[in-house]
Amino acid sequence: MAEPEFTAKGVRIDKRLRSLTRAGQVRIRDGRLQLLTSYGSEIDSAPVQAVRASKPWFASQDRALADLNGQRYSLTLGDQDPAPGEPGPPTARRFIEAVRRAAGRDH
């Protein structure tokens, strides 16, 4: 199995007004984006080319939106990137860049 291209742990994942997990995972591996619960169960996944990642203009710096399979998920990542070797989620900006890079959309 290939190494993940992007992994974020400790991510709050919401769908509409409902919290799905407070300490979930977001992973990009083998051309797929996966949203996982804190126990590792899959919430949703889709080919990264079919995923739209964006930043809500009205939200704080640690928030990102991900549209998968017709569903919109709100992701709360870290305010700032963790220090090298330290646990913690990366920033929303790094998540959006990773989705674009994995899908071949550099801009």
XYZ file of N, CA, C and O in Angstrom:
428
model
N 0.837 -1.169 0.000
C 0.000 0.000 0.000
C 0.887 1.238 0.000
O 1.869 1.301 0.718
N 0.534 2.230 -0.776
C 1.328 3.447 -0.893
C 1.184 4.308 0.357
O 0.188 4.238 1.069
N 2.202 5.105 0.595
C 2.154 6.054 1.700
C 1.075 7.099 1.431
O 0.874 7.501 0.292
N 0.382 7.568 2.464
C -0.610 8.612 2.251
C 0.053 9.885 1.732
O 1.146 10.242 2.157
N -0.611 10.553 0.803
C -0.112 11.816 0.277
C -0.418 12.949 1.241
O 0.238 13.984 1.232
N -1.452 12.761 2.059
C -1.844 13.770 3.050
C -2.590 13.053 4.160
O -3.440 12.203 3.904
N -2.281 13.385 5.391
C -2.988 12.838 6.544
C -3.158 13.928 7.584
O -2.213 14.652 7.887
N -4.365 14.043 8.101
C -4.635 14.970 9.202
C -5.433 14.205 10.248
O -6.435 13.570 9.930
N -4.978 14.258 11.475
C -5.668 13.604 12.585
C -6.185 14.675 13.536
O -5.687 15.781 13.559
N -7.177 14.322 14.318
C -7.742 15.272 15.266
C -8.615 16.312 14.585
O -8.730 17.436 15.049
N -9.249 15.928 13.489
C -10.064 16.846 12.701
C -11.529 16.708 13.102
O -12.057 15.604 13.175
N -12.178 17.835 13.338
C -13.625 17.823 13.579
C -14.301 17.790 12.215
O -14.002 18.612 11.348
N -15.209 16.830 12.021
C -15.923 16.677 10.757
C -17.412 16.839 11.021
O -17.987 16.097 11.827
N -18.010 17.829 10.360
C -19.437 18.113 10.499
C -20.116 17.962 9.150
O -19.516 18.227 8.106
N -21.384 17.575 9.198
C -22.220 17.515 8.001
C -23.473 18.307 8.334
O -24.225 17.920 9.228
N -23.630 19.418 7.651
C -24.678 20.389 7.971
C -24.476 20.845 9.408
O -23.413 21.280 9.758
N -25.473 20.723 10.247
C -25.332 21.169 11.634
C -24.980 20.032 12.586
O -24.935 20.220 13.794
N -24.714 18.841 12.035
C -24.459 17.660 12.859
C -22.974 17.335 12.911
O -22.316 17.214 11.881
N -22.447 17.169 14.102
C -21.059 16.763 14.268
C -20.958 15.254 14.077
O -21.669 14.488 14.732
N -20.096 14.825 13.164
C -19.895 13.397 12.926
C -18.769 12.843 13.787
O -18.813 11.699 14.212
N -17.733 13.650 14.007
C -16.628 13.253 14.879
C -15.841 14.492 15.269
O -15.752 15.443 14.507
N -15.294 14.457 16.458
C -14.461 15.577 16.926
C -12.980 15.321 16.738
O -12.181 16.231 16.838
N -12.622 14.077 16.520
C -11.209 13.722 16.400
C -11.001 12.774 15.233
O -10.351 11.755 15.359
N -11.574 13.114 14.092
C -11.497 12.247 12.930
C -10.195 12.395 12.165
O -9.265 13.081 12.590
N -10.160 11.711 11.027
C -8.986 11.751 10.160
C -9.413 12.104 8.745
O -10.489 11.713 8.301
N -8.539 12.829 8.066
C -8.689 13.107 6.643
C -7.438 12.543 5.995
O -6.322 12.842 6.425
N -7.638 11.709 4.958
C -6.490 11.054 4.346
C -6.647 11.058 2.832
O -7.732 10.782 2.320
N -5.561 11.367 2.141
C -5.502 11.224 0.685
C -4.472 10.150 0.402
O -3.318 10.263 0.791
N -4.940 9.078 -0.260
C -4.058 7.953 -0.575
C -4.565 7.295 -1.851
O -5.764 7.092 -2.011
N -3.654 6.960 -2.730
C -3.976 6.244 -3.970
C -5.087 6.925 -4.769
O -5.973 6.270 -5.310
N -5.064 8.260 -4.796
C -6.039 8.990 -5.596
C -7.425 9.097 -4.992
O -8.374 9.468 -5.661
N -7.570 8.777 -3.695
C -8.867 8.875 -3.013
C -8.748 9.723 -1.762
O -7.752 9.655 -1.049
N -9.794 10.482 -1.495
C -9.905 11.235 -0.251
C -10.830 10.447 0.664
O -11.916 10.042 0.246
N -10.398 10.212 1.891
C -11.197 9.484 2.874
C -11.429 10.361 4.089
O -10.495 11.009 4.581
N -12.656 10.350 4.590
C -12.996 10.963 5.866
C -13.280 9.819 6.820
O -14.115 8.960 6.533
N -12.569 9.783 7.943
C -12.670 8.668 8.882
C -13.037 9.156 10.277
O -12.653 10.265 10.678
N -13.741 8.330 11.034
C -14.038 8.652 12.422
C -12.775 8.477 13.262
O -11.755 7.987 12.777
N -12.874 8.809 14.522
C -11.736 8.639 15.425
C -11.387 7.160 15.615
O -10.278 6.828 15.995
N -12.335 6.271 15.315
C -12.097 4.830 15.415
C -11.596 4.228 14.118
O -11.352 3.027 14.039
N -11.497 5.041 13.057
C -11.006 4.551 11.780
C -12.087 4.077 10.833
O -11.793 3.609 9.744
N -13.360 4.173 11.231
C -14.461 3.800 10.340
C -14.641 4.886 9.285
O -14.530 6.073 9.579
N -14.965 4.468 8.081
C -15.102 5.430 6.991
C -16.439 6.160 7.060
O -17.493 5.545 7.150
N -16.372 7.479 7.017
C -17.565 8.317 6.938
C -17.962 8.450 5.472
O -19.111 8.260 5.105
N -16.986 8.774 4.633
C -17.212 8.949 3.202
C -15.861 8.913 2.504
O -14.834 9.195 3.120
N -15.868 8.583 1.213
C -14.656 8.645 0.410
C -15.049 8.841 -1.039
O -16.171 8.518 -1.438
N -14.116 9.390 -1.808
C -14.363 9.637 -3.223
C -13.029 9.793 -3.931
O -12.018 10.147 -3.300
N -13.013 9.555 -5.259
C -11.801 9.844 -6.022
C -11.481 11.335 -5.888
O -12.382 12.177 -5.912
N -10.215 11.641 -5.708
C -9.829 13.019 -5.431
C -10.199 13.967 -6.581
O -10.455 15.140 -6.348
N -10.291 13.455 -7.811
C -10.693 14.297 -8.944
C -12.144 14.753 -8.816
O -12.520 15.773 -9.375
N -12.968 14.006 -8.075
C -14.374 14.345 -7.904
C -14.633 15.173 -6.649
O -15.764 15.535 -6.361
N -13.586 15.487 -5.893
C -13.726 16.230 -4.643
C -13.482 17.717 -4.899
O -12.568 18.088 -5.627
N -14.316 18.529 -4.301
C -14.097 19.975 -4.356
C -13.774 20.447 -2.946
O -14.571 20.259 -2.024
N -12.607 21.015 -2.785
C -12.174 21.537 -1.484
C -12.096 23.052 -1.584
O -11.583 23.590 -2.555
N -12.614 23.718 -0.571
C -12.605 25.181 -0.588
C -12.551 25.719 0.830
O -12.661 24.981 1.801
N -12.383 27.013 0.909
C -12.332 27.712 2.184
C -13.553 28.605 2.269
O -13.771 29.427 1.391
N -14.395 28.459 3.289
C -15.532 29.366 3.411
C -15.039 30.781 3.728
O -14.174 30.961 4.576
N -15.541 31.746 3.027
C -15.051 33.117 3.181
C -15.424 33.721 4.522
O -14.797 34.657 4.986
N -16.419 33.185 5.198
C -16.908 33.755 6.451
C -16.355 33.064 7.684
O -16.659 33.450 8.795
N -15.560 32.024 7.513
C -15.123 31.198 8.647
C -13.688 31.519 9.059
O -12.954 32.208 8.369
N -13.312 30.973 10.202
C -11.953 31.172 10.709
C -10.944 30.421 9.841
O -11.300 29.608 8.997
N -9.674 30.675 10.085
C -8.585 30.127 9.273
C -8.472 28.606 9.333
O -7.881 28.005 8.464
N -9.036 27.981 10.369
C -8.869 26.534 10.521
C -9.993 25.729 9.867
O -10.042 24.516 9.997
N -10.888 26.364 9.136
C -12.037 25.682 8.538
C -11.863 25.476 7.040
O -11.349 26.343 6.344
N -12.335 24.333 6.549
C -12.352 24.031 5.121
C -13.644 23.289 4.810
O -14.250 22.679 5.692
N -14.054 23.351 3.556
C -15.218 22.609 3.089
C -14.753 21.551 2.111
O -13.845 21.798 1.321
N -15.382 20.390 2.152
C -15.084 19.320 1.201
C -16.409 18.771 0.678
O -17.260 18.364 1.482
N -16.581 18.815 -0.627
C -17.769 18.250 -1.269
C -17.405 16.890 -1.837
O -16.565 16.790 -2.731
N -18.054 15.834 -1.304
C -17.831 14.452 -1.750
C -19.175 13.811 -2.015
O -20.063 13.873 -1.160
N -19.327 13.182 -3.164
C -20.532 12.408 -3.465
C -21.825 13.184 -3.200
O -22.795 12.639 -2.674
N -21.824 14.462 -3.512
C -23.016 15.277 -3.327
C -23.264 15.728 -1.902
O -24.281 16.340 -1.612
N -22.348 15.439 -1.004
C -22.472 15.850 0.397
C -21.406 16.892 0.712
O -20.279 16.791 0.246
N -21.759 17.882 1.512
C -20.787 18.895 1.929
C -20.416 18.658 3.385
O -21.269 18.567 4.254
N -19.113 18.562 3.611
C -18.580 18.365 4.955
C -17.777 19.590 5.358
O -17.029 20.139 4.550
N -17.936 19.995 6.597
C -17.142 21.076 7.153
C -16.038 20.445 7.994
O -16.305 19.615 8.861
N -14.807 20.829 7.717
C -13.644 20.271 8.414
C -12.989 21.369 9.239
O -12.715 22.451 8.724
N -12.737 21.098 10.494
C -12.014 22.029 11.346
C -10.645 21.426 11.602
O -10.512 20.434 12.322
N -9.636 22.020 10.972
C -8.259 21.550 11.098
C -7.539 22.447 12.097
O -8.176 23.152 12.869
N -6.224 22.473 12.061
C -5.465 23.281 13.007
C -5.372 24.737 12.604
O -5.472 25.073 11.425
N -5.192 25.609 13.590
C -4.981 27.033 13.326
C -3.642 27.266 12.647
O -3.483 28.175 11.857
N -2.671 26.449 13.023
C -1.338 26.556 12.431
C -0.750 25.160 12.306
O -1.152 24.251 13.013
N 0.170 25.010 11.369
C 0.797 23.705 11.171
C 1.561 23.303 12.430
O 2.217 24.133 13.058
N 1.479 22.016 12.826
C 2.246 21.573 13.996
C 3.744 21.572 13.678
O 4.152 21.494 12.521
N 4.531 21.657 14.715
C 5.978 21.595 14.542
C 6.360 20.224 13.994
O 5.655 19.240 14.229
N 7.461 20.135 13.256
C 7.885 18.828 12.724
C 8.006 17.791 13.837
O 8.600 18.055 14.875
N 7.397 16.642 13.618
C 7.436 15.570 14.602
C 6.384 15.674 15.685
O 6.231 14.773 16.490
N 5.635 16.768 15.719
C 4.602 16.957 16.731
C 3.245 16.530 16.175
O 2.969 16.729 15.001
N 2.379 15.946 17.013
C 1.056 15.568 16.531
C 0.168 16.801 16.368
O 0.423 17.846 16.958
N -0.865 16.635 15.577
C -1.820 17.720 15.393
C -2.165 17.897 13.934
O -1.393 17.521 13.055
N -3.337 18.445 13.671
C -3.770 18.592 12.285
C -3.069 19.753 11.587
O -2.756 20.762 12.205
N -2.810 19.615 10.293
C -2.266 20.723 9.520
C -3.341 21.766 9.263
O -4.503 21.572 9.612
N -2.984 22.856 8.655
C -3.931 23.929 8.397
C -4.881 23.582 7.262
O -4.614 22.691 6.448
N -5.988 24.300 7.206
C -6.971 24.124 6.134
C -6.337 24.434 4.780
O -6.628 23.765 3.791
N -5.468 25.421 4.725
C -4.799 25.780 3.469
C -3.988 24.600 2.938
O -4.032 24.292 1.751
N -3.271 23.895 3.808
C -2.497 22.716 3.369
C -3.403 21.609 2.868
O -3.077 20.909 1.915
N -4.569 21.426 3.490
C -5.528 20.425 3.028
C -6.014 20.759 1.611
O -6.019 19.896 0.734
N -6.405 21.986 1.384
C -6.903 22.403 0.070
C -5.817 22.246 -0.987
O -6.066 21.732 -2.082
N -4.597 22.635 -0.664
C -3.476 22.467 -1.600
C -3.230 20.988 -1.904
O -2.957 20.614 -3.044
N -3.333 20.125 -0.902
C -3.098 18.692 -1.101
C -4.158 18.081 -2.017
O -3.839 17.252 -2.865
N -5.419 18.505 -1.867
C -6.486 17.992 -2.738
C -6.223 18.430 -4.174
O -6.296 17.620 -5.103
N -5.890 19.683 -4.366
C -5.629 20.187 -5.721
C -4.427 19.503 -6.354
O -4.444 19.138 -7.523
N -3.373 19.318 -5.582
C -2.166 18.672 -6.086
C -2.444 17.202 -6.462
O -2.049 16.726 -7.516
N -3.171 16.493 -5.605
C -3.482 15.076 -5.862
C -4.399 14.911 -7.071
O -4.323 13.908 -7.770
N -5.239 15.902 -7.317
C -6.161 15.833 -8.460
C -5.519 16.348 -9.737
O -6.131 16.284 -10.796
N -4.304 16.883 -9.627
C -3.632 17.420 -10.808
C -4.067 18.837 -11.144
O -3.806 19.332 -12.224
N -4.731 19.497 -10.198
C -5.137 20.888 -10.373
C -4.243 21.742 -9.497
O -4.503 21.923 -8.321
N -3.170 22.246 -10.046
C -2.208 22.993 -9.255
C -2.658 24.407 -8.941
O -2.110 25.059 -8.087
N -3.661 24.913 -9.634
C -4.085 26.304 -9.387
C -5.481 26.343 -8.874
O -6.373 25.798 -9.220
